[in-house]
């Protein structure tokens, strides 16, 4: 898969990704859930304030050997701990609820946007973005869960800071020292120490860990490419086995895994340095407030309870100021997901606004092309000046050298190929059906594969059985409700015959067959075409086929011949 160039994002691009859900039809439930969660966060901060004050009283009772107060404080802590557990559990539960609601909404919108206007097809044609499955499955999950986690964590840290900085300022008191023959006094000195400690630590963590953003971005891309390679082996297992291509596939998979391994080593080196810094910062924070407050305690200015309250309040303030440090790994993953989603979003929009060089209109009751020219995405000309008409009941055989643009003509008529110029009129209200050489069979029951894209119950068992019999697939009538990967279970010839049964069920007004019978034997192919003429006498049938035996089922030939001196082809029409 082609890698997508990563561009730096501004806050407007980030807000563009996050905003839609919070102003959507689900906004009231979303904001309501968020408000309840926020209220629970505030309750947790308040309980922490009570626990900090409880620390002071508890340690004072221990210092004074006050047993009755000690017993009362144990019961008080039981209430506080029970309340904290209930509120914390409710907060996590409601947060997960909000996350899945947001992810569900985002997945539905992104899936629809990816599938609309054939964006998924054009993205693959133009190699605009890599691994769209990962963007929708993994990055949307990361965006929703990490955004809520980071926002709530930041709010909790801000409220904690406001709640405890006053306590720490009041209980720490001033500190005085002599410097440059002058006495200096710092009021609320523990607050300033906490700010300095967190500031230095945050800068150090950012400096050490900033490579994780790009490394995380690359790791997800390499993992997706490796999974894609493994899936390709599963999809083409038989062809690989027949070609004895195991060593080649193993080499390619090993090369993709080597990208994972090399990038993982880079992540390990960065993470090692980051963990050393984070752990040193966290461990030293346990003793730092005691070291700073110890002179006042040993000087008799504060009691043991106040010392422990200072340590607890300092820990809360320092932890609140260390939000960036504590959330750094989550921030790095979140930023990488944001980069990938923004790139995917831009790729979908680019695919949807591809210049529509070929004008399509639904008018009349025939397919008519006027001055139609087809090209490749890079601008290379394929077909020049096609002026032709397809009317009801016509039988047209399309032929020409491989690669001249026959299948591309079908794609243009189907409206999925925008590269070129001219116009195509399509019958208003007419049912057009396109059958490619390799038919698509979704995983599920055989009935669902047969009726695709209609609903599974769109046709009766009698209709399905009749057409399976016409297509020499009677042996499958007993397996209609068996779920399987039918694309792997059926042979190419059986898949093509199943596609013909799908045609008979759909009964189109115009049928375009792109080598749709190339995998079946000659006798079966003639039988299928005979049944087409009998079952669909009024339908136009347009076939791309290389077997001459198919000619007798058509009335007209469209033959593409190369233009002298150019790569393009032109159309010649003749009777059969």
Coordinates of C-alpha atoms in Angstrom, one line a residue:
X1 CA 0.0 0.0 0.0
X2 CA 1.2 3.5 -0.7
X3 CA 2.3 5.6 2.2
X4 CA 0.6 8.8 2.8
X5 CA 2.6 11.9 3.4
X6 CA 2.1 13.2 6.9
X7 CA 1.4 16.9 7.3
X8 CA 1.4 18.9 10.5
X9 CA -2.0 19.8 11.8
X10 CA -3.2 23.0 13.4
X11 CA -5.9 23.2 16.1
X12 CA -8.6 24.0 13.4
X13 CA -8.0 20.7 11.7
X14 CA -8.2 18.9 15.0
X15 CA -11.4 20.7 15.9
X16 CA -12.8 19.8 12.4
X17 CA -12.4 16.1 13.3
X18 CA -13.9 16.4 16.9
X19 CA -16.7 19.0 16.4
X20 CA -19.2 17.1 14.2
X21 CA -20.5 14.7 16.8
X22 CA -20.9 17.4 19.5
X23 CA -23.2 19.4 17.2
X24 CA -25.0 16.4 15.7
X25 CA -28.5 15.0 16.3
X26 CA -27.0 13.1 19.2
X27 CA -25.6 16.2 20.8
X28 CA -28.0 16.5 23.7
X29 CA -27.4 12.9 24.9
X30 CA -23.7 13.4 24.4
X31 CA -23.5 16.7 26.4
X32 CA -25.8 15.3 29.1
X33 CA -23.5 12.3 29.6
X34 CA -20.5 14.5 29.6
X35 CA -22.1 16.8 32.2
X36 CA -22.8 13.9 34.5
X37 CA -19.3 12.5 34.0
X38 CA -17.8 16.0 34.8
X39 CA -19.9 16.2 37.9
X40 CA -18.5 12.8 39.0
X41 CA -15.0 14.1 38.4
X42 CA -15.7 17.1 40.6
X43 CA -17.0 14.8 43.3
X44 CA -13.8 12.7 43.1
X45 CA -11.7 15.8 43.6
X46 CA -13.8 16.8 46.6
X47 CA -13.3 13.4 48.1
X48 CA -9.6 13.8 47.6
X49 CA -9.7 17.1 49.4
X50 CA -11.5 15.4 52.4
X51 CA -8.9 12.6 52.3
X52 CA -6.1 15.1 52.5
X53 CA -7.6 16.8 55.5
X54 CA -8.2 13.3 57.0
X55 CA -4.4 12.6 56.6
X56 CA -3.6 15.6 58.9
X57 CA -6.1 14.6 61.6
X58 CA -5.1 10.9 61.4
X59 CA -1.3 11.5 61.8
X60 CA -1.9 14.0 64.6
X61 CA -4.0 11.3 66.4
X62 CA -1.1 8.9 65.9
X63 CA 1.4 11.4 67.2
X64 CA -0.8 12.1 70.2
X65 CA -1.7 8.4 70.8
X66 CA -5.4 9.4 70.7
X67 CA -7.0 5.9 70.3
X68 CA -10.7 7.1 70.3
X69 CA -9.9 9.6 67.6
X70 CA -8.0 6.9 65.7
X71 CA -11.0 4.6 65.7
X72 CA -13.4 7.3 64.6
X73 CA -11.0 8.3 61.8
X74 CA -10.9 4.6 60.5
X75 CA -14.7 4.7 60.2
X76 CA -14.6 8.0 58.5
X77 CA -12.0 6.7 56.0
X78 CA -14.3 3.7 55.3
X79 CA -17.1 6.1 54.2
X80 CA -14.7 8.1 52.1
X81 CA -13.2 5.1 50.4
X82 CA -16.6 3.5 49.7
X83 CA -17.9 6.8 48.2
X84 CA -14.8 7.1 46.1
X85 CA -15.1 3.5 44.8
X86 CA -18.8 4.1 43.8
X87 CA -18.2 7.4 42.1
X88 CA -15.0 6.3 40.3
X89 CA -16.8 3.1 39.0
X90 CA -19.8 5.2 37.8
X91 CA -17.4 7.7 36.1
X92 CA -15.6 4.9 34.2
X93 CA -18.9 3.2 33.2
X94 CA -20.4 6.4 31.9
X95 CA -17.2 7.4 30.1
X96 CA -17.1 4.1 28.3
X97 CA -20.8 4.6 27.4
X98 CA -20.0 8.0 25.9
X99 CA -17.0 6.6 24.1
X100 CA -19.0 3.9 22.3
X101 CA -21.8 6.3 21.4
X102 CA -19.3 8.7 19.9
X103 CA -17.4 6.0 18.1
X104 CA -20.6 4.5 16.7
X105 CA -21.7 7.9 15.3
X106 CA -18.2 8.6 13.8
X107 CA -17.9 5.1 12.3
X108 CA -21.3 5.4 10.6
X109 CA -20.4 8.9 9.2
X110 CA -16.9 7.9 8.0
X111 CA -18.2 4.6 6.5
X112 CA -20.9 6.4 4.6
X113 CA -18.4 9.1 3.4
X114 CA -15.9 6.4 2.3
X115 CA -18.6 4.5 0.4
X116 CA -20.4 7.5 -1.2
X117 CA -19.7 8.6 -4.7
X118 CA -17.4 5.6 -5.2
X119 CA -14.7 7.3 -3.0
X120 CA -13.4 3.9 -1.8
X121 CA -12.9 2.8 -5.5
X122 CA -11.2 6.1 -6.6
X123 CA -8.9 6.0 -3.5
X124 CA -7.7 2.6 -4.5
X125 CA -7.4 3.6 -8.1
X126 CA -5.3 6.6 -7.4
X127 CA -3.5 5.2 -4.3
X128 CA -4.6 8.3 -2.4
X129 CA -4.5 6.9 1.1
X130 CA -3.2 3.7 2.7
X131 CA -5.1 1.2 4.8
X132 CA -8.6 2.8 5.0
X133 CA -9.7 -0.2 7.1
X134 CA -7.3 0.9 9.9
X135 CA -8.5 4.5 9.8
X136 CA -12.1 3.5 10.3
X137 CA -11.6 0.6 12.8
X138 CA -8.5 1.6 14.9
X139 CA -8.0 5.4 14.5
X140 CA -11.7 6.3 15.2
X141 CA -11.6 4.2 18.3
X142 CA -8.4 5.9 19.4
X143 CA -9.8 9.4 18.6
X144 CA -13.0 8.9 20.6
X145 CA -11.5 7.1 23.7
X146 CA -8.3 9.2 23.9
X147 CA -10.1 12.6 23.4
X148 CA -12.5 12.0 26.2
X149 CA -9.8 10.6 28.4
X150 CA -7.5 13.5 27.8
X151 CA -10.2 16.2 28.2
X152 CA -11.5 14.7 31.4
X153 CA -8.0 14.2 32.7
X154 CA -7.1 17.8 32.0
X155 CA -10.3 19.1 33.6
X156 CA -9.7 16.9 36.7
X157 CA -6.1 18.2 36.9
X158 CA -7.3 21.8 36.6
X159 CA -9.9 21.4 39.3
X160 CA -7.5 19.5 41.5
X161 CA -4.9 22.3 41.1
X162 CA -7.5 25.0 42.0
X163 CA -8.7 22.9 45.0
X164 CA -5.3 22.1 46.5
X165 CA -3.1 25.0 45.6
X166 CA -4.9 27.1 48.3
X167 CA -4.6 24.4 50.9
X168 CA -0.9 23.9 50.1
X169 CA -0.3 27.7 50.2
X170 CA -2.0 28.0 53.5
X171 CA -0.4 25.1 55.3
X172 CA 3.1 25.3 53.9
X173 CA 3.6 28.9 55.2
X174 CA 6.5 31.1 54.3
X175 CA 10.2 30.2 54.2
X176 CA 13.0 32.6 54.9
X177 CA 16.7 32.3 53.9
X178 CA 19.7 34.6 53.8
X179 CA 21.2 35.3 50.3
X180 CA 23.6 38.0 49.3
X181 CA 23.5 39.4 52.8
X182 CA 19.8 39.9 52.6
X183 CA 17.0 37.9 54.1
X184 CA 14.5 36.6 51.6
X185 CA 11.0 35.3 52.4
X186 CA 8.9 33.2 50.1
X187 CA 5.2 32.9 51.0
X188 CA 3.5 29.6 50.2
X189 CA 6.9 28.3 49.2
X190 CA 5.7 24.7 48.6
X191 CA 3.5 25.9 45.8
X192 CA 6.5 27.4 44.0
X193 CA 8.5 24.3 44.5
X194 CA 5.7 22.2 43.0
X195 CA 5.4 24.5 40.0
X196 CA 9.2 24.4 39.4
X197 CA 9.4 20.6 39.9
X198 CA 6.5 20.0 37.4
X199 CA 7.8 22.6 34.9
X200 CA 11.3 21.1 34.7
X201 CA 9.8 17.5 34.6
X202 CA 7.3 18.4 31.8
X203 CA 10.0 20.0 29.6
X204 CA 12.3 17.0 30.1
X205 CA 9.5 14.5 29.3
X206 CA 8.5 16.5 26.2
X207 CA 12.1 16.7 24.9
X208 CA 12.8 13.0 25.4
X209 CA 9.4 11.7 24.2
X210 CA 8.6 13.9 21.2
X211 CA 9.8 11.3 18.6
X212 CA 7.1 8.9 19.8
X213 CA 4.4 10.8 17.7
X214 CA 6.1 10.0 14.4
X215 CA 7.2 6.6 15.5
X216 CA 3.6 5.7 16.6
X217 CA 2.3 6.9 13.2
X218 CA 4.7 4.7 11.3
X219 CA 4.2 1.7 13.6
X220 CA 0.4 1.7 12.9
X221 CA 1.1 2.0 9.1
X222 CA 3.6 -0.8 9.1
X223 CA 1.4 -3.1 11.1
X224 CA -1.5 -2.4 8.7
X225 CA 0.7 -3.1 5.7
X226 CA 1.8 -6.4 7.2
X227 CA -1.8 -7.4 8.0
X228 CA -2.7 -6.5 4.4
X229 CA 0.0 -8.8 3.1
X230 CA -1.2 -11.7 5.3
X231 CA -4.8 -11.2 4.1
X232 CA -3.6 -11.2 0.5
X233 CA -2.0 -14.7 1.0
X234 CA -5.3 -16.0 2.4
X235 CA -7.3 -14.5 -0.5
X236 CA -5.0 -16.0 -3.1
X237 CA -4.0 -19.1 -1.3
X238 CA -4.7 -21.5 -4.3
X239 CA -2.9 -19.4 -6.9
X240 CA 0.2 -19.0 -4.6
X241 CA 0.2 -22.7 -4.0
X242 CA 0.0 -23.6 -7.7
X243 CA 2.8 -21.1 -8.5
X244 CA 4.9 -22.5 -5.7
X245 CA 5.2 -18.9 -4.6
X246 CA 5.6 -19.5 -0.8
X247 CA 9.2 -18.3 -0.7
X248 CA 8.4 -15.1 -2.6
X249 CA 5.5 -14.4 -0.3
X250 CA 7.6 -15.2 2.7
X251 CA 10.2 -12.8 1.5
X252 CA 7.7 -10.0 1.0
X253 CA 6.1 -10.6 4.4
X254 CA 9.4 -10.7 6.1
X255 CA 10.3 -7.4 4.5
X256 CA 7.1 -5.8 5.7
X257 CA 7.7 -7.3 9.2
X258 CA 11.3 -5.9 9.1
X259 CA 9.8 -2.4 8.9
X260 CA 7.7 -3.2 12.0
X261 CA 10.8 -4.6 13.8
X262 CA 13.1 -1.6 13.0
X263 CA 10.5 0.9 14.0
X264 CA 9.7 -1.0 17.2
X265 CA 13.3 -0.8 18.2
X266 CA 13.2 2.9 17.7
X267 CA 10.1 3.0 19.9
X268 CA 11.8 0.9 22.5
X269 CA 14.8 3.2 22.7
X270 CA 12.6 6.3 23.0
X271 CA 10.3 4.6 25.6
X272 CA 13.3 3.4 27.6
X273 CA 14.6 6.9 28.0
X274 CA 11.1 8.2 28.6
X275 CA 10.4 5.6 31.3
X276 CA 13.6 6.4 33.1
X277 CA 12.7 10.1 33.2
X278 CA 9.0 9.4 34.2
X279 CA 9.9 6.9 36.9
X280 CA 12.6 9.1 38.3
X281 CA 10.2 12.1 38.3
X282 CA 7.4 10.0 40.0
X283 CA 9.6 8.3 42.6
X284 CA 11.5 11.5 43.6
X285 CA 8.1 13.3 43.9
X286 CA 7.3 11.0 46.8
X287 CA 10.2 12.2 48.9
X288 CA 10.6 15.7 47.5
X289 CA 7.9 17.5 49.6
X290 CA 9.2 15.8 52.8
X291 CA 12.7 17.0 52.1
X292 CA 11.5 20.6 51.4
X293 CA 9.1 20.7 54.4
X294 CA 11.4 18.8 56.9
X295 CA 13.2 21.9 58.2
X296 CA 10.0 23.5 59.4
X297 CA 8.9 20.2 61.0
X298 CA 12.1 19.6 62.8
X299 CA 12.1 23.3 63.8
X300 CA 8.8 22.7 65.6
X301 CA 6.8 25.0 63.3
X302 CA 4.4 22.2 62.1
X303 CA 3.1 19.0 63.5
X304 CA 3.5 15.5 62.0
X305 CA -0.1 15.7 60.8
X306 CA 0.5 19.0 59.0
X307 CA 3.7 17.6 57.5
X308 CA 1.7 14.6 56.1
X309 CA -1.0 17.0 54.9
X310 CA 1.6 19.1 53.1
X311 CA 3.0 16.0 51.5
X312 CA -0.5 14.9 50.4
X313 CA -1.4 18.4 49.1
X314 CA 1.9 18.8 47.4
X315 CA 1.4 15.4 45.7
X316 CA -2.0 16.5 44.4
X317 CA -0.7 19.9 43.1
X318 CA 2.3 18.3 41.6
X319 CA 0.2 15.6 40.0
X320 CA -2.2 18.2 38.6
X321 CA 0.7 20.2 37.2
X322 CA 2.1 17.0 35.8
X323 CA -0.9 16.3 33.6
X324 CA 1.2 16.6 30.5
X325 CA 3.8 14.1 31.8
X326 CA 1.2 11.5 32.9
X327 CA -0.7 11.8 29.6
X328 CA 2.3 12.0 27.3
X329 CA 2.0 8.5 25.9
X330 CA -1.7 8.9 25.4
X331 CA -1.1 12.3 23.7
X332 CA 1.5 10.8 21.4
X333 CA -0.9 8.0 20.3
X334 CA -3.8 10.5 20.0
X335 CA -1.8 12.9 17.9
X336 CA -0.7 10.0 15.6
X337 CA -4.4 9.0 15.2
X338 CA -5.4 12.5 14.5
X339 CA -2.8 12.8 11.8
X340 CA -4.0 9.6 10.1
X341 CA -7.7 10.5 10.4
X342 CA -7.1 14.0 9.0
X343 CA -5.1 12.4 6.1
X344 CA -7.9 9.9 5.5
X345 CA -10.5 12.7 5.6
X346 CA -8.6 14.7 3.1
X347 CA -8.2 11.6 0.8
X348 CA -11.9 10.9 0.9
X349 CA -12.7 14.5 0.0
X350 CA -10.1 14.5 -2.7
X351 CA -11.6 11.3 -4.2
X352 CA -15.1 12.7 -4.0
X353 CA -14.2 15.9 -5.8
X354 CA -12.4 14.2 -8.7
X355 CA -13.0 16.2 -11.8
X356 CA -16.0 14.7 -13.6
X357 CA -14.6 14.9 -17.1
X358 CA -17.4 12.6 -18.4
X359 CA -20.9 14.0 -18.1
X360 CA -23.6 11.6 -17.2
X361 CA -27.3 12.3 -17.7
X362 CA -30.4 10.1 -17.2
X363 CA -32.6 10.9 -20.2
X364 CA -34.5 8.9 -22.8
X365 CA -34.6 5.1 -23.0
X366 CA -31.2 4.3 -24.6
X367 CA -27.5 4.4 -23.7
X368 CA -25.8 7.0 -25.9
X369 CA -22.3 8.2 -25.9
X370 CA -21.3 11.5 -27.6
X371 CA -17.7 12.4 -28.3
X372 CA -16.6 10.0 -25.5
X373 CA -12.9 9.8 -24.8
X374 CA -11.4 7.7 -22.0
X375 CA -8.1 8.1 -20.3
X376 CA -6.1 6.6 -17.4
X377 CA -5.8 8.5 -14.1
X378 CA -2.4 9.9 -15.2
X379 CA -3.9 11.3 -18.4
X380 CA -2.8 8.7 -20.9
X381 CA -5.4 8.3 -23.6
X382 CA -7.2 5.0 -24.0
X383 CA -10.1 5.5 -26.3
X384 CA -10.9 8.4 -28.6
X385 CA -14.3 9.7 -29.9
X386 CA -16.9 7.0 -29.2
X387 CA -20.3 7.9 -30.6
X388 CA -22.5 4.9 -30.2
X389 CA -26.0 3.9 -29.1
X390 CA -27.3 0.9 -27.1
X391 CA -31.1 0.3 -27.4
X392 CA -33.4 -2.2 -25.8
X393 CA -33.0 -5.7 -27.2
X394 CA -29.6 -5.1 -28.9
X395 CA -26.9 -7.8 -28.6
X396 CA -23.5 -6.3 -28.9
X397 CA -20.1 -8.1 -28.8
X398 CA -17.2 -5.9 -27.7
X399 CA -13.7 -7.0 -28.8
X400 CA -10.2 -5.7 -29.2
X401 CA -6.7 -6.2 -27.9
X402 CA -6.1 -6.6 -24.2
X403 CA -5.6 -3.3 -22.4
X404 CA -7.3 -1.2 -25.2
X405 CA -10.0 0.1 -22.8
X406 CA -13.0 -2.3 -23.2
X407 CA -13.6 -2.8 -19.5
X408 CA -12.9 0.9 -18.9
X409 CA -15.8 1.7 -21.3
X410 CA -18.1 -0.4 -19.1
X411 CA -16.8 1.4 -16.0
X412 CA -17.5 4.8 -17.6
X413 CA -21.1 3.7 -18.5
X414 CA -21.5 2.5 -14.9
X415 CA -20.4 6.0 -13.7
X416 CA -17.3 5.0 -11.7
X417 CA -14.7 6.1 -14.2
X418 CA -14.4 9.9 -14.4
X419 CA -11.2 10.2 -16.4
X420 CA -11.9 11.4 -19.9
X421 CA -14.3 13.7 -21.7
X422 CA -17.6 13.7 -23.6
X423 CA -21.0 12.6 -22.4
X424 CA -23.0 9.5 -21.7
X425 CA -26.9 9.4 -21.7
X426 CA -28.4 6.6 -19.6
X427 CA -32.0 5.4 -19.8
X428 CA -34.2 7.2 -17.3
X429 CA -35.5 4.6 -14.8
X430 CA -33.7 1.7 -16.6
X431 CA -32.1 -1.1 -14.7
X432 CA -28.4 -1.5 -15.7
X433 CA -26.4 -4.5 -14.4
X434 CA -22.7 -5.0 -14.7
X435 CA -21.1 -8.4 -14.3
X436 CA -17.3 -8.5 -14.0
X437 CA -15.0 -11.4 -14.8
X438 CA -14.4 -12.0 -11.1
X439 CA -17.7 -11.9 -9.3
X440 CA -18.0 -10.6 -5.8
X441 CA -19.5 -13.0 -3.3
X442 CA -19.9 -11.6 0.2
X443 CA -19.1 -13.8 3.2
X444 CA -22.4 -15.2 4.7
X445 CA -25.1 -17.6 3.5
X446 CA -25.2 -18.7 -0.1
X447 CA -28.6 -17.1 -0.4
X448 CA -27.2 -13.7 0.6
X449 CA -24.3 -14.2 -1.9
X450 CA -26.8 -15.1 -4.6
X451 CA -29.2 -12.2 -4.1
X452 CA -26.5 -9.5 -3.5
X453 CA -26.9 -6.5 -3.5
X454 CA -30.6 -7.1 -2.8
X455 CA -31.9 -8.3 0.5
X456 CA -31.4 -11.9 1.5
X457 CA -35.2 -12.6 1.4
X458 CA -35.8 -10.7 -1.9
X459 CA -36.5 -13.9 -3.9
X460 CA -38.4 -17.1 -3.2
X461 CA -36.8 -20.5 -2.9
X462 CA -38.6 -21.6 -6.0
X463 CA -37.1 -18.8 -8.1
X464 CA -33.6 -19.4 -6.7
X465 CA -33.9 -23.1 -7.3
X466 CA -35.1 -22.7 -10.9
X467 CA -32.2 -20.4 -11.8
X468 CA -29.6 -22.4 -10.1
X469 CA -30.8 -25.4 -12.1
X470 CA -30.6 -23.3 -15.4
X471 CA -27.0 -22.4 -14.5
X472 CA -26.1 -26.0 -13.8
X473 CA -25.8 -25.4 -10.0
X474 CA -28.6 -27.7 -8.8
X475 CA -26.2 -29.3 -6.2
X476 CA -26.2 -25.9 -4.3
X477 CA -29.9 -25.7 -3.7
X478 CA -29.6 -27.6 -0.4
X479 CA -26.9 -25.2 0.9
X480 CA -28.8 -21.9 0.5
X481 CA -28.7 -21.2 4.2
X482 CA -25.2 -22.4 4.8
X483 CA -22.8 -19.6 5.9
X484 CA -19.3 -19.7 4.4
X485 CA -16.7 -17.8 2.4
X486 CA -18.2 -18.8 -0.9
X487 CA -15.6 -16.8 -2.9
X488 CA -13.0 -19.3 -1.7
X489 CA -15.3 -22.4 -1.6
X490 CA -16.6 -22.2 -5.1
X491 CA -14.5 -22.7 -8.2
X492 CA -14.1 -19.7 -10.6
X493 CA -16.5 -21.4 -13.0
X494 CA -19.1 -22.0 -10.3
X495 CA -18.8 -18.4 -9.2
X496 CA -19.4 -17.2 -12.8
X497 CA -22.4 -19.4 -13.1
X498 CA -23.7 -18.1 -9.8
X499 CA -23.3 -14.6 -11.2
X500 CA -25.6 -15.6 -14.2
X501 CA -28.2 -16.9 -11.7
X502 CA -28.0 -13.5 -10.0
X503 CA -28.6 -11.9 -13.4
X504 CA -31.8 -14.0 -14.0
X505 CA -33.1 -13.1 -10.5
X506 CA -32.3 -9.3 -11.1
X507 CA -33.7 -9.2 -14.6
X508 CA -32.0 -6.0 -15.8
X509 CA -33.0 -3.9 -18.8
X510 CA -29.4 -3.7 -19.9
X511 CA -26.8 -6.3 -19.1
X512 CA -23.0 -5.7 -19.4
X513 CA -20.9 -8.8 -19.3
X514 CA -17.2 -8.3 -18.9
X515 CA -15.7 -11.7 -19.8
X516 CA -18.3 -13.1 -17.3
X517 CA -18.2 -16.6 -18.8
X518 CA -14.4 -16.9 -19.4
X519 CA -14.0 -19.6 -16.6
X520 CA -16.7 -21.9 -17.8
X521 CA -16.4 -24.6 -20.6
X522 CA -17.6 -23.8 -24.1
X523 CA -20.8 -25.9 -23.9
X524 CA -21.9 -24.3 -20.6
X525 CA -21.1 -20.8 -21.9
X526 CA -23.3 -21.4 -24.9
X527 CA -26.1 -22.8 -22.7
X528 CA -25.9 -19.7 -20.4
X529 CA -26.1 -17.3 -23.4
X530 CA -29.1 -19.3 -24.8
X531 CA -30.8 -19.0 -21.5
X532 CA -30.1 -15.2 -21.4
X533 CA -31.8 -14.7 -24.8
X534 CA -34.8 -16.9 -23.7
X535 CA -35.2 -15.3 -20.2
X536 CA -34.4 -11.7 -21.1
X537 CA -35.7 -11.2 -24.6
X538 CA -36.2 -7.5 -24.3
X539 CA -32.9 -6.7 -22.5
X540 CA -29.9 -5.3 -24.2
X541 CA -26.9 -7.6 -23.8
X542 CA -23.4 -6.2 -24.2
X543 CA -20.5 -8.7 -23.9
X544 CA -16.8 -8.5 -23.7
X545 CA -15.6 -12.0 -24.8
X546 CA -12.8 -13.6 -26.6
X547 CA -14.4 -16.9 -27.7
X548 CA -15.7 -16.8 -31.3
X549 CA -18.5 -19.2 -30.3
X550 CA -20.2 -16.3 -28.5
X551 CA -20.6 -14.3 -31.7
X552 CA -23.8 -16.1 -32.7
X553 CA -25.6 -14.8 -29.7
X554 CA -24.9 -11.2 -30.8
X555 CA -26.1 -9.0 -33.7
X556 CA -23.4 -6.3 -33.7
X557 CA -19.6 -6.1 -33.0
X558 CA -17.9 -3.1 -31.4
X559 CA -14.2 -3.6 -32.2
X560 CA -11.5 -1.3 -30.8
X561 CA -8.4 -0.9 -33.1
X562 CA -5.2 1.0 -32.3
X563 CA -4.9 4.5 -33.8
X564 CA -1.8 4.7 -36.0
X565 CA 1.1 6.5 -34.2
X566 CA -0.8 6.8 -30.9
X567 CA -1.5 4.5 -27.9
X568 CA -5.2 5.2 -28.0
X569 CA -7.9 3.1 -29.7
X570 CA -10.9 4.0 -31.8
X571 CA -14.2 2.2 -32.2
X572 CA -15.3 0.3 -35.3
X573 CA -18.9 -0.9 -35.5
X574 CA -20.0 -3.8 -37.8
X575 CA -22.9 -6.2 -38.1
X576 CA -22.5 -9.9 -37.2

